[in-house]
XYZ file of C-alpha atoms in Angstrom:
751
model
C -66.850 -112.218 -129.347
C -65.691 -115.205 -127.505
C -67.078 -118.919 -128.073
C -66.241 -122.183 -126.520
C -67.186 -125.419 -128.020
C -67.010 -129.009 -126.741
C -66.698 -131.551 -129.159
C -67.240 -135.547 -128.538
C -66.585 -138.296 -130.974
C -63.272 -139.845 -132.955
C -61.547 -136.237 -132.329
C -58.257 -137.579 -130.787
C -55.307 -139.136 -132.415
C -56.701 -138.277 -135.987
C -55.395 -134.864 -136.722
C -58.507 -133.106 -135.265
C -56.385 -130.303 -133.222
C -54.181 -129.170 -136.266
C -57.222 -128.941 -138.322
C -58.692 -126.850 -135.848
C -55.590 -124.659 -135.658
C -55.244 -124.291 -139.433
C -59.104 -123.362 -139.509
C -58.468 -120.783 -136.857
C -55.739 -119.273 -138.933
C -57.635 -119.150 -142.089
C -60.570 -117.171 -140.462
C -58.241 -115.067 -138.440
C -59.631 -116.183 -134.991
C -57.305 -116.402 -131.690
C -58.108 -118.749 -128.803
C -56.908 -122.332 -128.179
C -57.830 -126.186 -128.642
C -56.738 -129.213 -126.363
C -57.731 -132.536 -125.665
C -59.896 -133.131 -122.535
C -61.426 -136.054 -120.846
C -64.268 -136.577 -123.558
C -62.890 -135.338 -126.774
C -61.748 -131.935 -127.609
C -62.233 -128.137 -126.393
C -61.827 -125.107 -128.631
C -62.324 -121.672 -127.803
C -62.050 -119.076 -130.468
C -62.191 -115.235 -130.324
C -63.135 -112.809 -133.124
C -65.427 -111.405 -135.629
C -68.766 -113.268 -135.220
C -69.218 -113.920 -138.977
C -65.825 -115.406 -138.791
C -66.837 -117.669 -136.157
C -69.934 -118.779 -137.886
C -67.877 -119.787 -140.984
C -65.044 -121.464 -138.934
C -67.863 -123.597 -137.208
C -69.262 -124.451 -140.382
C -66.012 -125.332 -142.066
C -65.095 -127.421 -138.803
C -68.398 -129.629 -139.521
C -68.007 -129.825 -143.143
C -64.110 -130.378 -143.751
C -63.226 -133.037 -141.256
C -59.806 -134.889 -141.563
C -60.366 -138.325 -143.173
C -60.338 -140.430 -139.888
C -62.320 -137.623 -137.466
C -66.092 -138.143 -136.661
C -68.220 -135.661 -134.404
C -70.747 -137.378 -132.365
C -71.551 -134.089 -130.476
C -70.698 -130.342 -130.629
C -71.964 -127.923 -128.070
C -71.294 -124.106 -127.807
C -71.425 -121.029 -125.299
C -70.673 -117.701 -125.365
C -67.851 -116.844 -122.944
C -66.501 -113.405 -121.397
C -63.823 -111.885 -123.864
C -60.311 -112.712 -122.740
C -58.106 -111.104 -125.715
C -56.109 -114.067 -126.671
C -53.222 -112.545 -128.836
C -52.914 -116.016 -131.000
C -54.184 -119.518 -131.507
C -52.590 -122.326 -129.524
C -52.787 -126.058 -129.388
C -52.461 -126.554 -125.704
C -51.295 -129.797 -123.671
C -54.061 -132.334 -123.102
C -55.727 -132.565 -119.704
C -53.924 -134.975 -117.595
C -56.947 -137.324 -117.536
C -58.018 -137.766 -120.740
C -58.145 -141.440 -120.527
C -61.905 -142.309 -119.766
C -63.798 -141.932 -122.943
C -61.689 -140.400 -125.598
C -62.184 -143.009 -128.550
C -59.357 -145.245 -129.747
C -59.002 -144.947 -133.578
C -58.728 -148.122 -136.057
C -55.452 -148.705 -137.903
C -55.736 -147.224 -141.486
C -54.248 -148.005 -144.777
C -51.463 -145.749 -146.194
C -52.736 -142.529 -147.517
C -52.513 -141.270 -151.003
C -49.972 -138.340 -149.569
C -47.602 -140.953 -147.996
C -47.879 -143.232 -150.949
C -46.848 -140.266 -153.154
C -43.838 -139.517 -150.927
C -42.703 -142.899 -150.903
C -42.495 -143.001 -154.620
C -40.624 -139.600 -154.618
C -36.908 -140.191 -155.500
C -36.304 -136.650 -153.778
C -38.353 -137.450 -150.648
C -36.564 -138.429 -147.619
C -38.875 -141.148 -147.160
C -38.493 -142.465 -150.690
C -39.303 -146.454 -150.483
C -39.522 -145.927 -146.534
C -41.246 -149.291 -145.198
C -42.958 -147.454 -142.156
C -44.179 -144.157 -143.695
C -47.154 -142.652 -142.197
C -48.877 -139.477 -141.070
C -51.862 -138.285 -139.038
C -54.383 -139.327 -141.793
C -53.090 -143.022 -141.990
C -50.839 -145.961 -140.460
C -51.075 -147.803 -136.955
C -53.364 -146.814 -134.179
C -55.037 -149.451 -132.218
C -52.663 -152.257 -132.997
C -49.487 -150.358 -131.368
C -51.390 -148.881 -128.345
C -50.958 -150.130 -124.681
C -52.997 -147.468 -123.301
C -54.831 -144.031 -123.671
C -54.115 -141.048 -124.106
C -52.902 -142.042 -127.756
C -49.431 -140.723 -127.030
C -46.098 -142.203 -128.376
C -44.840 -143.379 -124.857
C -48.207 -145.528 -124.624
C -47.277 -147.131 -127.975
C -44.883 -149.761 -129.270
C -43.203 -146.788 -130.831
C -42.051 -145.618 -127.429
C -38.542 -147.474 -127.861
C -37.842 -145.302 -131.180
C -36.365 -141.747 -130.424
C -37.248 -139.305 -133.074
C -34.630 -137.659 -135.106
C -34.573 -133.768 -135.528
C -36.221 -133.985 -138.633
C -39.194 -136.298 -137.520
C -39.627 -134.049 -134.242
C -39.850 -130.865 -136.161
C -42.731 -132.396 -138.180
C -44.251 -133.887 -135.191
C -44.293 -130.706 -133.287
C -45.458 -128.272 -136.187
C -49.158 -127.769 -136.199
C -49.277 -127.155 -139.670
C -47.393 -130.223 -140.698
C -49.334 -133.539 -141.628
C -47.484 -135.315 -139.313
C -48.158 -133.077 -136.301
C -48.579 -135.612 -133.341
C -48.581 -138.384 -135.675
C -47.370 -140.756 -132.790
C -45.605 -143.459 -135.373
C -43.833 -140.869 -137.143
C -40.356 -142.193 -138.114
C -37.664 -142.369 -141.015
C -34.610 -144.352 -142.037
C -32.700 -142.492 -139.453
C -34.904 -143.365 -136.197
C -37.463 -145.843 -137.248
C -38.141 -149.458 -137.307
C -35.961 -151.669 -139.503
C -37.021 -154.866 -141.506
C -35.596 -158.192 -141.136
C -35.791 -161.698 -143.007
C -35.376 -164.548 -140.875
C -35.408 -168.252 -141.856
C -37.783 -170.754 -140.050
C -35.293 -171.340 -137.417
C -35.331 -167.787 -136.506
C -31.625 -167.051 -138.136
C -31.488 -163.436 -139.546
C -30.744 -163.774 -143.363
C -30.737 -160.004 -144.292
C -31.782 -156.688 -142.777
C -33.307 -153.395 -144.172
C -33.578 -153.024 -148.112
C -31.843 -156.490 -148.429
C -34.316 -158.254 -146.399
C -36.797 -156.798 -148.647
C -35.033 -158.102 -151.834
C -34.341 -161.268 -150.670
C -37.978 -161.656 -149.907
C -38.923 -160.854 -153.374
C -36.747 -163.606 -154.600
C -37.798 -165.959 -152.366
C -41.507 -165.347 -153.574
C -40.657 -165.257 -157.075
C -39.026 -168.834 -156.717
C -42.296 -170.265 -155.312
C -41.559 -169.716 -151.521
C -44.086 -168.954 -148.920
C -43.043 -166.043 -146.785
C -44.714 -164.845 -143.468
C -45.069 -161.083 -143.696
C -45.766 -158.813 -141.029
C -48.494 -156.288 -141.596
C -50.556 -154.012 -139.241
C -52.192 -156.434 -136.936
C -50.501 -159.505 -137.415
C -48.507 -161.861 -140.096
C -49.917 -162.748 -143.471
C -48.708 -166.071 -145.035
C -47.792 -165.049 -148.688
C -47.039 -166.385 -152.035
C -47.362 -165.630 -155.616
C -50.977 -166.012 -156.729
C -50.180 -166.743 -160.493
C -48.154 -169.619 -159.286
C -50.175 -172.959 -158.927
C -47.284 -175.001 -157.532
C -47.166 -172.290 -154.719
C -50.318 -171.902 -153.644
C -50.861 -175.838 -153.780
C -47.757 -176.285 -151.477
C -49.305 -173.605 -149.244
C -52.457 -175.703 -149.137
C -50.649 -178.714 -148.417
C -48.664 -177.329 -145.596
C -51.519 -175.345 -143.940
C -53.764 -178.331 -144.135
C -56.342 -176.276 -145.980
C -57.760 -178.285 -149.030
C -60.327 -176.008 -150.612
C -61.135 -172.841 -148.618
C -60.564 -169.874 -150.532
C -57.345 -167.734 -150.359
C -57.723 -163.766 -150.481
C -55.602 -162.177 -152.982
C -53.525 -158.681 -152.573
C -53.000 -156.348 -155.474
C -51.095 -153.078 -155.759
C -53.735 -150.982 -157.395
C -56.921 -151.248 -158.710
C -56.292 -151.399 -162.362
C -54.098 -154.538 -161.682
C -57.170 -155.815 -159.703
C -59.750 -155.140 -162.457
C -57.932 -157.691 -164.813
C -58.709 -160.776 -162.516
C -62.202 -159.732 -161.188
C -65.419 -157.958 -162.393
C -66.422 -155.236 -159.828
C -69.120 -152.671 -159.969
C -68.710 -149.099 -158.893
C -69.856 -149.912 -155.286
C -67.229 -152.629 -155.063
C -64.815 -150.187 -156.377
C -65.284 -147.785 -153.743
C -64.980 -150.210 -150.909
C -61.998 -151.758 -152.136
C -60.245 -148.400 -152.576
C -61.639 -146.650 -149.483
C -59.240 -145.780 -146.585
C -59.987 -148.930 -144.733
C -58.842 -151.399 -147.405
C -61.082 -154.461 -146.313
C -61.140 -157.941 -148.352
C -63.934 -157.587 -150.730
C -65.644 -160.738 -152.067
C -66.138 -160.196 -155.580
C -66.671 -162.202 -159.070
C -63.824 -163.487 -160.725
C -63.087 -162.675 -164.438
C -62.395 -165.311 -166.625
C -59.712 -165.880 -167.847
C -57.491 -164.455 -165.096
C -53.714 -164.860 -164.115
C -54.805 -166.032 -160.847
C -54.239 -169.537 -160.112
C -57.207 -171.554 -160.137
C -55.951 -173.194 -156.915
C -56.536 -169.846 -154.922
C -60.417 -170.305 -154.731
C -61.447 -173.743 -156.211
C -65.025 -174.742 -157.008
C -66.519 -171.117 -156.595
C -66.837 -168.062 -158.850
C -65.845 -165.504 -156.350
C -62.607 -164.287 -154.990
C -61.727 -162.287 -151.971
C -59.498 -159.283 -153.174
C -58.060 -156.282 -151.438
C -55.319 -153.481 -152.017
C -52.073 -153.189 -150.362
C -52.401 -151.036 -147.104
C -48.920 -150.852 -145.579
C -46.033 -149.571 -147.170
C -44.128 -152.907 -147.118
C -47.014 -154.462 -148.971
C -46.596 -151.469 -151.688
C -43.061 -152.459 -151.820
C -43.210 -155.972 -152.228
C -45.806 -155.586 -155.128
C -43.702 -153.074 -156.891
C -40.980 -155.171 -156.855
C -42.829 -158.578 -157.897
C -45.448 -157.002 -160.168
C -47.783 -159.991 -159.551
C -50.777 -160.240 -157.156
C -50.015 -162.013 -153.795
C -52.058 -164.725 -151.976
C -52.148 -163.180 -148.352
C -54.320 -165.400 -145.737
C -53.904 -164.734 -142.251
C -50.914 -166.463 -140.440
C -52.558 -168.683 -137.653
C -53.316 -172.290 -136.897
C -56.873 -173.708 -137.102
C -59.100 -172.280 -134.427
C -56.480 -169.967 -133.127
C -55.944 -166.019 -133.548
C -53.900 -164.222 -136.068
C -50.231 -164.152 -134.960
C -48.389 -160.978 -134.031
C -44.822 -161.799 -133.439
C -42.272 -163.878 -135.258
C -41.048 -166.210 -132.358
C -44.641 -167.341 -132.070
C -45.102 -167.694 -135.667
C -41.667 -169.816 -136.117
C -43.085 -172.303 -133.288
C -46.397 -172.665 -134.593
C -45.973 -172.417 -138.370
C -42.278 -173.047 -138.825
C -43.105 -176.116 -141.086
C -45.596 -174.087 -143.107
C -43.101 -170.860 -144.153
C -40.055 -170.740 -145.644
C -39.001 -167.335 -144.437
C -40.568 -164.604 -142.149
C -40.235 -160.686 -143.124
C -40.147 -159.307 -139.664
C -39.799 -155.730 -138.300
C -39.047 -154.284 -134.655
C -42.408 -152.432 -134.463
C -44.292 -154.479 -131.938
C -47.866 -155.187 -132.392
C -49.628 -154.818 -129.158
C -53.217 -155.367 -130.340
C -53.672 -158.230 -132.814
C -56.241 -157.334 -135.830
C -57.241 -159.455 -138.528
C -58.325 -158.090 -141.970
C -62.085 -157.003 -142.376
C -64.175 -158.835 -144.835
C -67.163 -157.396 -146.700
C -69.275 -157.856 -149.748
C -71.661 -155.942 -151.769
C -75.297 -157.510 -152.307
C -76.899 -155.072 -155.082
C -76.125 -151.751 -152.828
C -76.198 -153.533 -149.629
C -72.539 -153.802 -147.684
C -72.658 -156.999 -145.758
C -69.833 -157.101 -143.206
C -68.558 -160.636 -142.510
C -65.821 -159.764 -140.237
C -65.214 -156.269 -138.698
C -61.707 -155.895 -137.932
C -58.668 -153.884 -139.411
C -59.883 -150.312 -140.418
C -63.236 -150.403 -139.037
C -62.763 -151.585 -135.500
C -62.705 -150.879 -132.763
C -65.865 -149.128 -133.480
C -67.802 -146.598 -131.435
C -71.517 -145.920 -131.801
C -73.257 -142.876 -130.148
C -76.313 -144.004 -128.198
C -79.727 -142.278 -127.931
C -79.563 -141.904 -124.257
C -76.942 -142.259 -121.517
C -76.587 -145.738 -119.778
C -76.825 -145.604 -115.961
C -74.599 -148.684 -116.037
C -71.552 -149.974 -117.390
C -71.996 -153.020 -119.571
C -69.796 -155.664 -121.062
C -71.245 -158.001 -123.608
C -69.193 -160.862 -124.430
C -70.751 -162.390 -127.433
C -70.744 -165.992 -128.944
C -68.307 -168.864 -129.237
C -68.058 -168.455 -133.100
C -66.457 -165.201 -134.653
C -66.425 -163.742 -131.317
C -66.317 -160.068 -130.425
C -67.110 -157.980 -127.528
C -69.004 -155.038 -126.727
C -69.014 -152.402 -123.899
C -71.366 -149.645 -122.963
C -70.507 -146.493 -120.622
C -72.319 -142.990 -120.553
C -73.711 -142.587 -124.139
C -71.051 -144.725 -126.157
C -70.969 -148.338 -127.248
C -67.619 -149.825 -128.026
C -67.331 -152.500 -130.334
C -64.040 -154.691 -130.400
C -62.597 -155.991 -133.629
C -63.177 -159.656 -134.537
C -61.569 -162.021 -132.011
C -62.382 -165.202 -133.652
C -63.553 -168.841 -132.546
C -63.185 -169.483 -129.093
C -62.385 -173.242 -129.597
C -58.596 -173.199 -128.560
C -56.829 -172.230 -125.554
C -54.993 -169.628 -127.412
C -58.112 -168.231 -128.871
C -59.492 -167.909 -125.177
C -56.601 -166.341 -124.078
C -57.012 -163.733 -126.994
C -60.673 -163.123 -125.644
C -59.484 -162.470 -122.211
C -56.620 -160.300 -123.345
C -58.781 -158.283 -125.576
C -61.454 -157.903 -122.809
C -58.579 -156.435 -120.456
C -57.408 -154.200 -123.211
C -60.522 -152.509 -123.735
C -60.927 -152.339 -119.699
C -57.433 -150.584 -119.659
C -58.234 -148.254 -122.537
C -61.478 -146.784 -120.944
C -60.863 -147.319 -117.133
C -63.763 -149.622 -117.229
C -65.217 -152.121 -114.682
C -68.635 -153.570 -115.727
C -71.637 -153.689 -113.459
C -73.474 -155.754 -115.988
C -72.364 -158.664 -117.999
C -74.438 -159.869 -120.780
C -73.651 -163.286 -122.434
C -75.395 -166.271 -124.504
C -77.723 -168.652 -123.342
C -75.412 -171.759 -124.478
C -73.930 -173.454 -121.377
C -70.939 -174.590 -123.191
C -69.927 -171.279 -124.867
C -66.496 -170.309 -123.348
C -67.404 -166.551 -122.842
C -70.580 -167.770 -121.283
C -68.507 -169.821 -118.781
C -66.097 -166.838 -118.213
C -68.991 -164.525 -117.555
C -70.567 -166.865 -115.063
C -67.080 -167.440 -113.199
C -66.605 -163.717 -112.982
C -70.008 -163.534 -111.397
C -68.778 -165.694 -108.825
C -65.904 -163.750 -107.875
C -67.979 -160.412 -107.996
C -71.376 -161.263 -106.404
C -72.619 -157.756 -106.975
C -72.067 -158.068 -111.059
C -75.595 -158.384 -112.357
C -75.375 -160.972 -115.261
C -78.047 -161.377 -118.189
C -78.641 -164.246 -120.181
C -79.756 -163.827 -123.541
C -81.040 -165.791 -126.304
C -78.733 -166.103 -129.361
C -81.159 -165.394 -132.051
C -83.096 -162.662 -130.472
C -79.366 -161.107 -130.116
C -78.886 -161.439 -133.935
C -81.910 -159.110 -134.277
C -81.294 -156.657 -131.739
C -77.815 -156.165 -133.366
C -79.650 -154.866 -136.345
C -81.871 -152.714 -134.132
C -78.690 -151.435 -132.453
C -76.875 -150.406 -135.569
C -79.894 -148.472 -137.025
C -81.304 -147.501 -133.574
C -84.733 -149.048 -133.958
C -86.741 -148.525 -130.840
C -90.251 -150.133 -132.174
C -91.231 -153.730 -132.979
C -89.779 -155.300 -135.879
C -90.466 -158.556 -137.606
C -87.142 -160.404 -137.213
C -85.584 -163.234 -139.330
C -82.746 -164.703 -137.681
C -81.012 -167.699 -139.995
C -77.777 -169.209 -138.868
C -76.269 -172.473 -138.272
C -76.614 -173.014 -134.431
C -77.754 -171.389 -131.386
C -79.058 -172.530 -128.454
C -82.984 -172.292 -128.229
C -85.147 -171.597 -124.973
C -86.495 -175.327 -125.331
C -82.817 -176.626 -125.265
C -82.748 -177.683 -128.760
C -80.587 -176.014 -131.456
C -82.337 -173.047 -133.138
C -81.338 -171.385 -136.486
C -84.623 -170.711 -138.637
C -86.407 -168.499 -136.453
C -89.010 -165.608 -137.220
C -89.550 -163.103 -134.150
C -91.737 -160.089 -133.394
C -89.095 -158.374 -131.239
C -88.544 -154.841 -129.559
C -85.449 -154.097 -127.387
C -86.867 -155.702 -124.336
C -88.968 -158.708 -125.238
C -89.465 -161.001 -128.345
C -92.054 -163.590 -129.309
C -91.126 -166.503 -131.479
C -93.813 -166.994 -133.968
C -92.364 -168.935 -136.677
C -89.477 -171.610 -137.060
C -88.691 -174.205 -139.751
C -89.921 -177.737 -138.524
C -86.989 -179.339 -136.459
C -85.040 -182.211 -137.735
C -82.641 -184.374 -136.151
C -78.651 -183.700 -136.605
C -77.253 -187.131 -137.240
C -73.992 -187.356 -135.410
C -74.499 -183.979 -133.759
C -71.552 -181.613 -134.562
C -70.157 -184.183 -137.278
C -73.449 -183.049 -139.395
C -72.044 -179.428 -139.514
C -69.022 -181.036 -141.608
C -71.019 -183.780 -143.376
C -73.875 -182.009 -145.404
C -75.053 -185.195 -146.393
C -75.980 -186.004 -142.586
C -78.647 -183.339 -142.511
C -79.946 -184.400 -146.154
C -80.310 -187.940 -144.701
C -82.065 -186.726 -141.447
C -84.447 -185.092 -143.517
C -85.027 -187.970 -145.713
C -85.723 -190.170 -142.447
C -88.154 -187.310 -141.412
C -90.017 -187.669 -145.019
C -89.592 -191.439 -145.741
C -89.779 -194.768 -144.163
C -86.886 -196.888 -144.269
C -88.615 -199.127 -147.086
C -89.429 -196.218 -149.215
C -85.917 -194.857 -149.219
C -84.807 -198.002 -150.627
C -86.953 -197.244 -153.826
C -85.317 -193.666 -154.265
C -82.524 -192.693 -156.275
C -80.632 -190.007 -154.474
C -77.402 -188.652 -154.674
C -77.534 -188.084 -151.026
C -78.252 -191.868 -150.550
C -75.513 -192.888 -152.717
C -72.960 -191.358 -150.237
C -73.486 -194.041 -147.715
C -73.603 -197.803 -147.426
C -76.832 -199.760 -146.985
C -75.226 -200.659 -143.594
C -74.366 -196.968 -143.022
C -78.282 -196.050 -143.770
C -79.604 -198.446 -141.515
C -77.137 -197.687 -138.483
C -78.118 -193.985 -138.918
C -81.524 -194.702 -139.027
C -81.366 -196.349 -135.910
C -79.533 -193.544 -134.125
C -82.060 -191.057 -135.796
C -85.033 -193.229 -134.505
C -83.544 -193.787 -130.976
C -82.195 -190.065 -130.752
C -78.710 -191.150 -130.268
C -76.258 -188.477 -130.648
C -79.166 -186.979 -132.969
C -80.036 -183.499 -131.242
C -83.075 -181.668 -132.604
C -82.190 -178.437 -134.629
C -84.498 -175.753 -136.681
C -81.308 -174.549 -138.343
C -81.757 -172.955 -141.485
C -77.778 -173.203 -142.083
C -78.383 -177.175 -141.682
C -81.284 -176.702 -144.166
C -78.768 -175.037 -146.928
C -76.411 -178.061 -146.285
C -79.070 -180.715 -146.666
C -80.180 -178.991 -149.941
C -76.709 -178.830 -151.273
C -76.285 -182.544 -150.746
C -79.642 -183.386 -152.061
C -78.870 -181.263 -155.109
C -75.451 -183.185 -155.350
C -73.159 -180.307 -155.087
C -71.545 -180.497 -151.258
C -71.628 -183.760 -149.374
C -68.428 -183.050 -147.233
C -67.717 -179.650 -146.178
C -64.203 -178.424 -145.507
C -65.035 -174.782 -144.239
C -68.030 -173.087 -142.601
C -70.353 -171.585 -145.191
C -68.951 -173.803 -147.884
C -72.536 -175.126 -149.022
C -74.158 -171.706 -149.188
C -71.029 -170.325 -151.489
C -71.049 -173.227 -153.772
C -74.728 -172.929 -154.196
C -74.868 -169.125 -154.980
C -73.320 -169.988 -158.494
C -76.401 -172.478 -159.381
C -78.901 -169.999 -158.936
C -80.608 -169.151 -162.475
C -82.851 -165.965 -162.034
C -84.743 -167.043 -165.210
C -86.039 -169.877 -162.964
C -89.457 -168.685 -161.116
C -90.919 -171.838 -159.719
C -91.246 -172.520 -155.816
C -91.450 -175.815 -153.989
C -94.736 -176.517 -152.046
C -94.428 -175.616 -148.249
C -97.054 -175.319 -145.378
C -96.844 -173.106 -142.183
C -99.154 -174.715 -139.772
C -99.086 -173.324 -136.110
C -96.152 -171.260 -136.494
C -93.985 -174.072 -138.095
C -92.738 -174.274 -141.568
C -93.180 -178.074 -143.042
C -90.258 -179.017 -144.938
C -91.636 -182.523 -146.135
C -93.741 -181.194 -149.303
C -90.493 -179.626 -150.483
C -88.147 -182.546 -149.808
C -90.587 -184.836 -151.633
C -90.616 -182.700 -154.690
C -87.005 -181.949 -154.594
C -85.839 -185.688 -154.456
C -87.809 -186.397 -157.710
C -85.701 -183.771 -159.606
C -82.074 -184.303 -161.002
C -81.137 -180.795 -162.556
C -78.887 -179.014 -159.709
C -79.676 -175.637 -161.273
C -83.192 -176.157 -160.880
C -83.133 -177.726 -157.522
C -81.368 -174.704 -156.320
C -82.747 -172.194 -157.826
C -86.097 -173.270 -156.799
C -84.943 -173.578 -153.095
C -83.846 -169.975 -153.117
C -87.087 -168.955 -154.684
C -88.918 -170.881 -151.957
C -86.990 -169.528 -149.041
C -87.659 -165.988 -150.258
C -91.279 -167.013 -150.419
C -91.452 -168.238 -146.968
C -90.009 -165.080 -145.716
C -92.698 -162.930 -147.456
C -95.544 -165.328 -146.510
C -94.797 -164.678 -143.022
C -94.012 -160.926 -143.548
C -97.960 -160.520 -145.386
C -99.115 -161.408 -141.911
C -97.375 -158.325 -140.302
C -97.481 -155.677 -142.755
C -96.954 -152.835 -140.357
C -93.742 -154.129 -139.032
C -90.242 -153.264 -140.735
C -88.369 -156.498 -141.585
C -84.934 -157.243 -140.116
C -82.567 -159.806 -141.376
C -79.413 -161.072 -139.481
C -77.498 -164.474 -138.857
C -74.965 -166.374 -140.797
C -77.015 -167.356 -143.638
C -77.272 -163.815 -144.741
C -73.985 -163.749 -145.844
C -75.267 -165.239 -148.938
C -75.118 -162.531 -151.466
C -77.930 -163.950 -153.807
C -80.374 -164.532 -151.080
C -79.717 -160.915 -149.761
C -80.232 -159.775 -153.189
C -83.202 -161.584 -153.707
C -84.897 -160.183 -150.493
C -83.669 -156.593 -151.412
C -85.112 -156.634 -154.643
C -88.635 -158.000 -153.354
C -88.603 -155.454 -150.303
C -88.123 -152.621 -152.766
C -90.955 -154.028 -155.148
C -93.284 -154.360 -152.254
C -92.151 -150.832 -150.826
C -91.235 -152.523 -147.588
C -89.028 -151.362 -144.502
C -86.039 -153.378 -144.155
C -82.800 -154.041 -142.498
C -79.717 -155.839 -142.622
C -76.311 -155.550 -140.584
C -74.480 -153.285 -142.590
C -71.384 -151.739 -140.957
C -71.331 -154.480 -138.128
C -70.865 -158.136 -138.521
C -74.105 -159.983 -139.968
C -72.957 -163.311 -138.436
C -71.915 -164.209 -134.617
C -69.519 -161.514 -134.795
C -72.622 -158.827 -134.084
C -73.954 -161.147 -131.173
C -72.089 -158.927 -128.486
C -73.634 -155.807 -130.142
C -77.364 -157.189 -129.786
C -76.670 -158.456 -126.261
C -75.297 -154.784 -125.093
C -78.327 -153.095 -126.660
C -80.599 -155.392 -124.809
C -78.853 -154.679 -121.358
C -78.937 -150.945 -122.309
C -82.895 -150.988 -122.341
C -83.505 -152.792 -119.356
C -84.703 -151.108 -116.125
C -82.228 -148.636 -114.879
C -82.241 -150.260 -111.379
C -80.381 -153.413 -112.456
């Protein structure tokens, strides 16, 4: 019998063809396998029972990085193959072969690196087909060495032998190298002077960190700023130099046992931390701990991750302490990928730079996730998880580009039956960030020979991605442009991830988004499907005192709600922690601005409501980083407190005034915050009770709050309700492009 199989999915550059080769030998089959324009072709001849066993093993024993989306087969005429071969790729295999993310060092490579007898003992760039750089070193497809930043390194005979042997773990591992032929470490000072190279560079880096220095270390997708996480003076020095007063730092550990001495983790969190993607996972601190209190002040949570490159492991082995490892970038700029830029921008922050000469082509930050009971919540989808491909339920007739939001930007593209999501790009608030956005668009267009026929963008006229899309339309009049409301896109992002086609009841809660009425939305409930939505409920709009200034000053949102609820004379009789933050003259001036609507835009933002409650409870009045209010509030929630604040929903508007009036009479922080969380959950399920046939969908930055997600999850399970949060895709604005692309996919085919 002769059978031909066509396989699509993540099957190139992930060890799939040698896997097929080994299976064919296992079952005594002859034929061939090769890459093609959409994936991999396999032809096998032999006993029908052995072919059946082969195809079963093909699907059940996949290499760690591979994924089969579709497998089709047909019986062919018998040829009489004499062996099984891996043939050269089809010449044009660039159109829809899928780009694989960068993956952390695997256990086999780690074992070799720790083996004194192995030729790659302590080698800082060890990798194989199952691990190491992919996306970050690629110039273009196909994923062959000449198309990567490894093209300047000529393989030695030993590496070439591994690279060309289908039975070897390094068969066609494009970054394969060793001491003789691979990249080399170098340590630079902050004037770009070379201090040491090779092993000496590593040893000098260790000594620098031990004495409290801050060192920039080149990872897979960019540089980290690194210091000893147990040294408070070093951590405080990093905060001062980087002008980052309280925003938490992530901490890198060598292994899971060391990590467990500093944090409390569940089995689910353990699996996430130990996974091949090695994301940063936000977990509960352990008290006491060797980790400096300065690493994550004021909160009971810590972002932790395991070493994921050989260099990280070598450093941690020699230091024997956990390390602060935060992205090397200036505020509102992307992670830095080369030492010259790093020294130019952060030369006053770092004492030295541990560099190497394998170039980073595509920057890629660390992924950030957390668990909420059994829900994985993705806060940043990047290294390890992205680029991400999603197989669609049907073919798209158009090539679609979605350009996302202004904050936590990512892009998405659709062609054929594939949706591609880029890694996290970041906030487009600087020239450097916007250049990174444009570079990422071009990277993915080049990967897939992609020119959009449809472009989707956010409704906000001042978003940089929106302006870029409109400018593109002017240059390309035949390009069809779609403007999409922000909070609807949040809901659609969940529908896209879970491929929900019918109507849902969507709760889209975040900080800001441009509403259909020109005001700022952010506390929205919608009945939605993939083509339309109806906004059925929102929180009562209130004014943002000082506009964007209110985002960094939660006290302003609180004061605005007090102005909505009380007269100026009545406020003078109140004792409020918020009012104590302002002088009497400031209150009078701000009340005038509120009354006249001077720099006081209307908003229905749940994120700003969180800020207001944080101030009214006396826990955060001035914020130094996004989401600080919610993060601080989490640790005040007492699950034994079950009361709720009074609230009313009239004509689709949630009246907040009864809640505010009750709240200002209270002084206990724990009670105020616990009852607020209970009330918010009650609001959600009060609306849900009116639409019992619809599944519930939750998306937006507010649902980064672990406690809130846990409370909603528990209630949904108690009431046996179907419900969905973003899981593998970003729940914040990082998911907007996904929702935009899903919407365009479902529009009329004659766009």
